[in-house]
PDB file of C-alpha atoms and ligand atoms in Angstrom:
ATOM      1  CA  MET A   1      63.274  97.475-132.056  1.00  0.00           C
ATOM      2  CA  SER A   2      60.940  98.835-129.445  1.00  0.00           C
ATOM      3  CA  SER A   3      61.207 102.069-127.963  1.00  0.00           C
ATOM      4  CA  ARG A   4      61.805 100.646-124.434  1.00  0.00           C
ATOM      5  CA  ARG A   5      65.211  99.099-125.885  1.00  0.00           C
ATOM      6  CA  ASP A   6      66.228 102.091-127.539  1.00  0.00           C
ATOM      7  CA  PHE A   7      65.869 104.084-124.499  1.00  0.00           C
ATOM      8  CA  PHE A   8      68.142 101.666-122.605  1.00  0.00           C
ATOM      9  CA  LYS A   9      70.334 101.382-125.085  1.00  0.00           C
ATOM     10  CA  ARG A  10      70.538 105.957-125.362  1.00  0.00           C
ATOM     11  CA  LEU A  11      71.482 105.335-121.681  1.00  0.00           C
ATOM     12  CA  VAL A  12      73.989 102.431-121.023  1.00  0.00           C
ATOM     13  CA  GLU A  13      75.753 101.420-124.162  1.00  0.00           C
ATOM     14  CA  PRO A  14      78.486 103.447-126.086  1.00  0.00           C
ATOM     15  CA  ALA A  15      77.348 105.879-128.699  1.00  0.00           C
ATOM     16  CA  ILE A  16      78.250 105.178-131.754  1.00  0.00           C
ATOM     17  CA  LYS A  17      80.873 108.498-132.069  1.00  0.00           C
ATOM     18  CA  GLU A  18      84.893 107.074-131.144  1.00  0.00           C
ATOM     19  CA  GLU A  19      87.229 108.769-128.988  1.00  0.00           C
ATOM     20  CA  LYS A  20      90.302 109.863-130.465  1.00  0.00           C
ATOM     21  CA  SER A  21      91.902 106.825-128.485  1.00  0.00           C
ATOM     22  CA  SER A  22      89.152 104.481-130.337  1.00  0.00           C
ATOM     23  CA  SER A  23      87.898 103.871-127.043  1.00  0.00           C
ATOM     24  CA  PRO A  24      83.646 104.109-127.317  1.00  0.00           C
ATOM     25  CA  LEU A  25      82.552 107.253-125.864  1.00  0.00           C
ATOM     26  CA  TYR A  26      80.250 106.611-122.422  1.00  0.00           C
ATOM     27  CA  ILE A  27      77.988 109.044-120.474  1.00  0.00           C
ATOM     28  CA  ARG A  28      80.760 109.219-117.484  1.00  0.00           C
ATOM     29  CA  PRO A  29      80.026 109.861-113.496  1.00  0.00           C
ATOM     30  CA  PRO A  30      81.386 113.776-112.549  1.00  0.00           C
ATOM     31  CA  TYR A  31      84.449 114.909-111.440  1.00  0.00           C
ATOM     32  CA  VAL A  32      86.440 113.569-114.195  1.00  0.00           C
ATOM     33  CA  LYS A  33      90.403 114.368-114.241  1.00  0.00           C
ATOM     34  CA  ASP A  34      91.068 113.167-117.328  1.00  0.00           C
ATOM     35  CA  TYR A  35      88.893 111.165-119.557  1.00  0.00           C
ATOM     36  CA  SER A  36      91.997 108.844-121.139  1.00  0.00           C
ATOM     37  CA  LEU A  37      92.379 107.566-117.190  1.00  0.00           C
ATOM     38  CA  PHE A  38      88.962 105.365-117.487  1.00  0.00           C
ATOM     39  CA  ASP A  39      91.232 103.327-119.907  1.00  0.00           C
ATOM     40  CA  LYS A  40      94.644 103.478-118.012  1.00  0.00           C
ATOM     41  CA  GLU A  41      93.304 102.810-114.364  1.00  0.00           C
ATOM     42  CA  CYS A  42      89.905 102.149-113.715  1.00  0.00           C
ATOM     43  CA  ILE A  43      90.073  98.775-116.024  1.00  0.00           C
ATOM     44  CA  GLU A  44      92.520  97.222-113.319  1.00  0.00           C
ATOM     45  CA  CYS A  45      90.835  98.987-110.124  1.00  0.00           C
ATOM     46  CA  GLU A  46      89.543  96.081-108.456  1.00  0.00           C
ATOM     47  CA  GLN A  47      87.727  97.930-105.675  1.00  0.00           C
ATOM     48  CA  LYS A  48      84.990  99.803-108.415  1.00  0.00           C
ATOM     49  CA  SER A  49      84.327 102.116-105.120  1.00  0.00           C
ATOM     50  CA  CYS A  50      82.804 104.979-107.164  1.00  0.00           C
ATOM     51  CA  ALA A  51      79.787 102.497-107.717  1.00  0.00           C
ATOM     52  CA  LYS A  52      79.509 101.052-104.593  1.00  0.00           C
ATOM     53  CA  VAL A  53      79.466 104.634-102.713  1.00  0.00           C
ATOM     54  CA  CYS A  54      76.976 106.356-105.496  1.00  0.00           C
ATOM     55  CA  GLU A  55      73.981 106.874-103.117  1.00  0.00           C
ATOM     56  CA  GLU A  56      71.845 107.276-106.511  1.00  0.00           C
ATOM     57  CA  ASN A  57      73.111 103.931-107.810  1.00  0.00           C
ATOM     58  CA  ILE A  58      73.821 105.244-111.000  1.00  0.00           C
ATOM     59  CA  ILE A  59      77.271 104.204-111.562  1.00  0.00           C
ATOM     60  CA  ILE A  60      77.580 100.962-113.406  1.00  0.00           C
ATOM     61  CA  ILE A  61      80.644  98.989-114.688  1.00  0.00           C
ATOM     62  CA  GLU A  62      80.550  98.144-118.481  1.00  0.00           C
ATOM     63  CA  ALA A  63      81.910  95.419-119.574  1.00  0.00           C
ATOM     64  CA  LYS A  64      85.233  96.848-120.034  1.00  0.00           C
ATOM     65  CA  GLY A  65      85.833  97.770-116.368  1.00  0.00           C
ATOM     66  CA  THR A  66      85.052 101.381-116.325  1.00  0.00           C
ATOM     67  CA  PRO A  67      82.530 103.098-115.095  1.00  0.00           C
ATOM     68  CA  ILE A  68      79.287 104.523-116.926  1.00  0.00           C
ATOM     69  CA  LEU A  69      76.184 106.381-115.587  1.00  0.00           C
ATOM     70  CA  ASN A  70      72.869 104.573-115.949  1.00  0.00           C
ATOM     71  CA  LEU A  71      70.302 107.233-115.779  1.00  0.00           C
ATOM     72  CA  GLN A  72      67.004 105.359-116.467  1.00  0.00           C
ATOM     73  CA  SER A  73      65.806 105.787-113.209  1.00  0.00           C
ATOM     74  CA  SER A  74      67.463 108.239-111.445  1.00  0.00           C
ATOM     75  CA  GLY A  75      69.709 111.107-111.468  1.00  0.00           C
ATOM     76  CA  CYS A  76      73.697 112.625-110.172  1.00  0.00           C
ATOM     77  CA  THR A  77      72.939 114.861-106.950  1.00  0.00           C
ATOM     78  CA  PHE A  78      76.584 115.494-107.455  1.00  0.00           C
ATOM     79  CA  CYS A  79      77.216 114.524-103.736  1.00  0.00           C
ATOM     80  CA  GLN A  80      80.936 113.974-104.664  1.00  0.00           C
ATOM     81  CA  GLU A  81      81.010 110.727-102.994  1.00  0.00           C
ATOM     82  CA  CYS A  82      82.457 108.631-105.998  1.00  0.00           C
ATOM     83  CA  ALA A  83      85.168 111.152-106.154  1.00  0.00           C
ATOM     84  CA  ILE A  84      85.664 111.222-102.413  1.00  0.00           C
ATOM     85  CA  ALA A  85      85.813 107.027-102.823  1.00  0.00           C
ATOM     86  CA  CYS A  86      88.014 106.736-105.804  1.00  0.00           C
ATOM     87  CA  GLN A  87      91.563 105.991-105.126  1.00  0.00           C
ATOM     88  CA  LYS A  88      93.077 106.541-108.329  1.00  0.00           C
ATOM     89  CA  GLY A  89      92.500 109.768-109.121  1.00  0.00           C
ATOM     90  CA  VAL A  90      90.259 109.148-112.175  1.00  0.00           C
ATOM     91  CA  LEU A  91      87.601 111.389-110.148  1.00  0.00           C
ATOM     92  CA  SER A  92      88.818 114.073-108.118  1.00  0.00           C
ATOM     93  CA  ILE A  93      86.778 116.924-106.401  1.00  0.00           C
ATOM     94  CA  GLU A  94      89.694 119.248-106.662  1.00  0.00           C
ATOM     95  CA  GLU A  95      91.079 118.415-110.578  1.00  0.00           C
ATOM     96  CA  GLY A  96      87.681 117.236-112.069  1.00  0.00           C
ATOM     97  CA  GLU A  97      85.184 119.375-113.031  1.00  0.00           C
ATOM     98  CA  GLU A  98      81.484 118.934-111.186  1.00  0.00           C
ATOM     99  CA  LYS A  99      79.916 118.254-114.615  1.00  0.00           C
ATOM    100  CA  ILE A 100      78.289 115.400-116.572  1.00  0.00           C
ATOM    101  CA  ASN A 101      79.766 115.144-120.631  1.00  0.00           C
ATOM    102  CA  ALA A 102      76.284 115.338-122.029  1.00  0.00           C
ATOM    103  CA  THR A 103      74.055 117.827-123.380  1.00  0.00           C
ATOM    104  CA  PHE A 104      70.383 117.442-122.984  1.00  0.00           C
ATOM    105  CA  TYR A 105      67.620 118.283-125.196  1.00  0.00           C
ATOM    106  CA  ILE A 106      63.835 117.964-125.569  1.00  0.00           C
ATOM    107  CA  ASN A 107      62.635 116.229-128.770  1.00  0.00           C
ATOM    108  CA  LYS A 108      59.585 118.250-129.701  1.00  0.00           C
ATOM    109  CA  ASP A 109      58.264 115.470-131.924  1.00  0.00           C
ATOM    110  CA  LEU A 110      57.681 113.360-128.623  1.00  0.00           C
ATOM    111  CA  CYS A 111      57.069 115.799-126.475  1.00  0.00           C
ATOM    112  CA  LEU A 112      53.826 116.219-124.958  1.00  0.00           C
ATOM    113  CA  SER A 113      54.028 119.558-123.963  1.00  0.00           C
ATOM    114  CA  HIS A 114      55.210 120.451-127.831  1.00  0.00           C
ATOM    115  CA  ASN A 115      52.137 118.501-129.473  1.00  0.00           C
ATOM    116  CA  LYS A 116      49.449 120.687-127.504  1.00  0.00           C
ATOM    117  CA  ASN A 117      49.287 118.726-124.309  1.00  0.00           C
ATOM    118  CA  VAL A 118      49.575 120.282-120.942  1.00  0.00           C
ATOM    119  CA  CYS A 119      52.608 118.439-119.150  1.00  0.00           C
ATOM    120  CA  PHE A 120      55.161 119.466-116.643  1.00  0.00           C
ATOM    121  CA  SER A 121      56.672 115.713-115.863  1.00  0.00           C
ATOM    122  CA  CYS A 122      60.056 117.524-116.367  1.00  0.00           C
ATOM    123  CA  LYS A 123      59.949 120.580-115.320  1.00  0.00           C
ATOM    124  CA  GLU A 124      59.675 119.409-111.508  1.00  0.00           C
ATOM    125  CA  PRO A 125      62.627 117.358-110.779  1.00  0.00           C
ATOM    126  CA  CYS A 126      64.456 119.958-112.307  1.00  0.00           C
ATOM    127  CA  ILE A 127      65.919 121.724-109.488  1.00  0.00           C
ATOM    128  CA  ASP A 128      68.051 124.041-111.924  1.00  0.00           C
ATOM    129  CA  ASN A 129      65.215 125.208-113.079  1.00  0.00           C
ATOM    130  CA  ALA A 130      66.903 124.708-116.624  1.00  0.00           C
ATOM    131  CA  ILE A 131      63.821 123.594-118.425  1.00  0.00           C
ATOM    132  CA  LEU A 132      62.003 126.751-119.744  1.00  0.00           C
ATOM    133  CA  PHE A 133      58.057 126.846-120.754  1.00  0.00           C
ATOM    134  CA  LYS A 134      56.340 129.492-123.070  1.00  0.00           C
ATOM    135  CA  GLY A 135      53.607 129.860-120.714  1.00  0.00           C
ATOM    136  CA  MET A 136      52.403 126.218-120.789  1.00  0.00           C
ATOM    137  CA  PHE A 137      53.999 124.670-123.479  1.00  0.00           C
ATOM    138  CA  GLU A 138      57.185 124.052-125.529  1.00  0.00           C
ATOM    139  CA  PRO A 139      59.681 123.765-123.091  1.00  0.00           C
ATOM    140  CA  ILE A 140      63.484 123.889-124.082  1.00  0.00           C
ATOM    141  CA  ILE A 141      66.455 123.326-121.956  1.00  0.00           C
ATOM    142  CA  ASP A 142      68.734 126.073-121.248  1.00  0.00           C
ATOM    143  CA  ILE A 143      71.788 124.237-121.893  1.00  0.00           C
ATOM    144  CA  GLU A 144      73.532 127.028-119.356  1.00  0.00           C
ATOM    145  CA  LYS A 145      71.953 125.944-116.289  1.00  0.00           C
ATOM    146  CA  CYS A 146      71.647 122.483-117.067  1.00  0.00           C
ATOM    147  CA  THR A 147      73.662 120.431-115.148  1.00  0.00           C
ATOM    148  CA  ALA A 148      73.201 117.320-116.994  1.00  0.00           C
ATOM    149  CA  CYS A 149      72.160 115.491-113.772  1.00  0.00           C
ATOM    150  CA  GLY A 150      69.335 113.396-115.798  1.00  0.00           C
ATOM    151  CA  PHE A 151      66.754 113.538-113.002  1.00  0.00           C
ATOM    152  CA  CYS A 152      64.410 114.822-116.012  1.00  0.00           C
ATOM    153  CA  LEU A 153      64.848 111.510-118.210  1.00  0.00           C
ATOM    154  CA  SER A 154      63.128 108.921-116.390  1.00  0.00           C
ATOM    155  CA  ARG A 155      59.677 111.725-115.953  1.00  0.00           C
ATOM    156  CA  CYS A 156      58.790 112.027-119.307  1.00  0.00           C
ATOM    157  CA  PRO A 157      56.196 109.936-120.278  1.00  0.00           C
ATOM    158  CA  THR A 158      57.168 110.092-123.757  1.00  0.00           C
ATOM    159  CA  LYS A 159      60.903 109.470-123.803  1.00  0.00           C
ATOM    160  CA  ALA A 160      61.132 112.898-125.639  1.00  0.00           C
ATOM    161  CA  ILE A 161      64.272 113.986-123.616  1.00  0.00           C
ATOM    162  CA  GLU A 162      67.450 112.711-125.059  1.00  0.00           C
ATOM    163  CA  PHE A 163      70.961 113.760-124.712  1.00  0.00           C
ATOM    164  CA  ILE A 164      74.259 113.830-126.825  1.00  0.00           C
ATOM    165  CA  ILE A 165      77.204 112.571-125.073  1.00  0.00           C
ATOM    166  CA  LYS A 166      80.397 114.552-125.192  1.00  0.00           C
TER     167      LYS A 166
HETATM  168  S1  SF4 B 201      86.995 103.760-107.962  1.00  0.00           S
HETATM  169 FE1  SF4 B 201      88.175 105.435-109.281  1.00  0.00          FE
HETATM  170  S2  SF4 B 201      89.621 104.028-110.242  1.00  0.00           S
HETATM  171 FE2  SF4 B 201      88.204 102.383-109.571  1.00  0.00          FE
HETATM  172  S3  SF4 B 201      86.187 102.370-111.303  1.00  0.00           S
HETATM  173 FE3  SF4 B 201      85.934 103.842-109.854  1.00  0.00          FE
HETATM  174  S4  SF4 B 201      86.500 105.944-111.244  1.00  0.00           S
HETATM  175 FE4  SF4 B 201      87.861 104.109-111.637  1.00  0.00          FE
HETATM  176  S1  SF4 B 202      78.444 112.567-107.702  1.00  0.00           S
HETATM  177 FE1  SF4 B 202      77.026 111.181-106.137  1.00  0.00          FE
HETATM  178  S2  SF4 B 202      75.062 110.579-107.379  1.00  0.00           S
HETATM  179 FE2  SF4 B 202      76.619 111.474-108.300  1.00  0.00          FE
HETATM  180  S3  SF4 B 202      77.131 109.433-109.702  1.00  0.00           S
HETATM  181 FE3  SF4 B 202      78.498 110.354-108.134  1.00  0.00          FE
HETATM  182  S4  SF4 B 202      78.342 109.046-105.917  1.00  0.00           S
HETATM  183 FE4  SF4 B 202      76.713 108.943-107.611  1.00  0.00          FE
HETATM  184  S1  SF4 B 203      69.210 117.092-117.032  1.00  0.00           S
HETATM  185 FE1  SF4 B 203      68.940 119.300-116.882  1.00  0.00          FE
HETATM  186  S2  SF4 B 203      67.103 119.856-117.634  1.00  0.00           S
HETATM  187 FE2  SF4 B 203      67.301 117.611-116.794  1.00  0.00          FE
HETATM  188  S3  SF4 B 203      66.516 117.973-114.463  1.00  0.00           S
HETATM  189 FE3  SF4 B 203      68.636 117.880-114.619  1.00  0.00          FE
HETATM  190  S4  SF4 B 203      69.761 120.079-114.885  1.00  0.00           S
HETATM  191 FE4  SF4 B 203      67.267 119.627-115.447  1.00  0.00          FE
END
């Protein structure tokens, strides 16, 4: 399988891990009130307004009809528009958290900087300053600071930034 296809799979397809309900686990928009509501409410939602209002166009509707994030070319600005637009209370500014259900990390084998090349491609888009370098090399992602916005993902020339869906 090509690395390009692998990359896309990582972003938009369900992970192997299964939720308790046996639904596949996806990377979701922020402000989720209750993850079980995606299956209960979104499938029946005709408007899919969350996807229509997303200023970064990162919310896509998967085959079953629920919203997932595609971080292939952009990231989440936490603008709140998806939660404001959701009429069914699946996404809620008041009752959901401002976080995305993924943990980001750098694959050291693929990272240029971990292999003695100068590269700061991931650092610049990270406005939370969550990517920490030891001098000029060996970046790591500080999970306390990382919001899982995804902006670093598409900037890495070697696809060394990966994530685990929580
Ligand atoms: S607008 Fe709300 S209910 Fe409709 S698909 Fe989006 S999150 Fe689900
Ligand atoms: S918070 Fe804004 S940028 Fe992030 S997914 Fe929702 S609408 Fe898109
Ligand atoms: S996903 Fe984390 S490390 Fe990457 S740009 Fe966003 S906050 Fe920074």
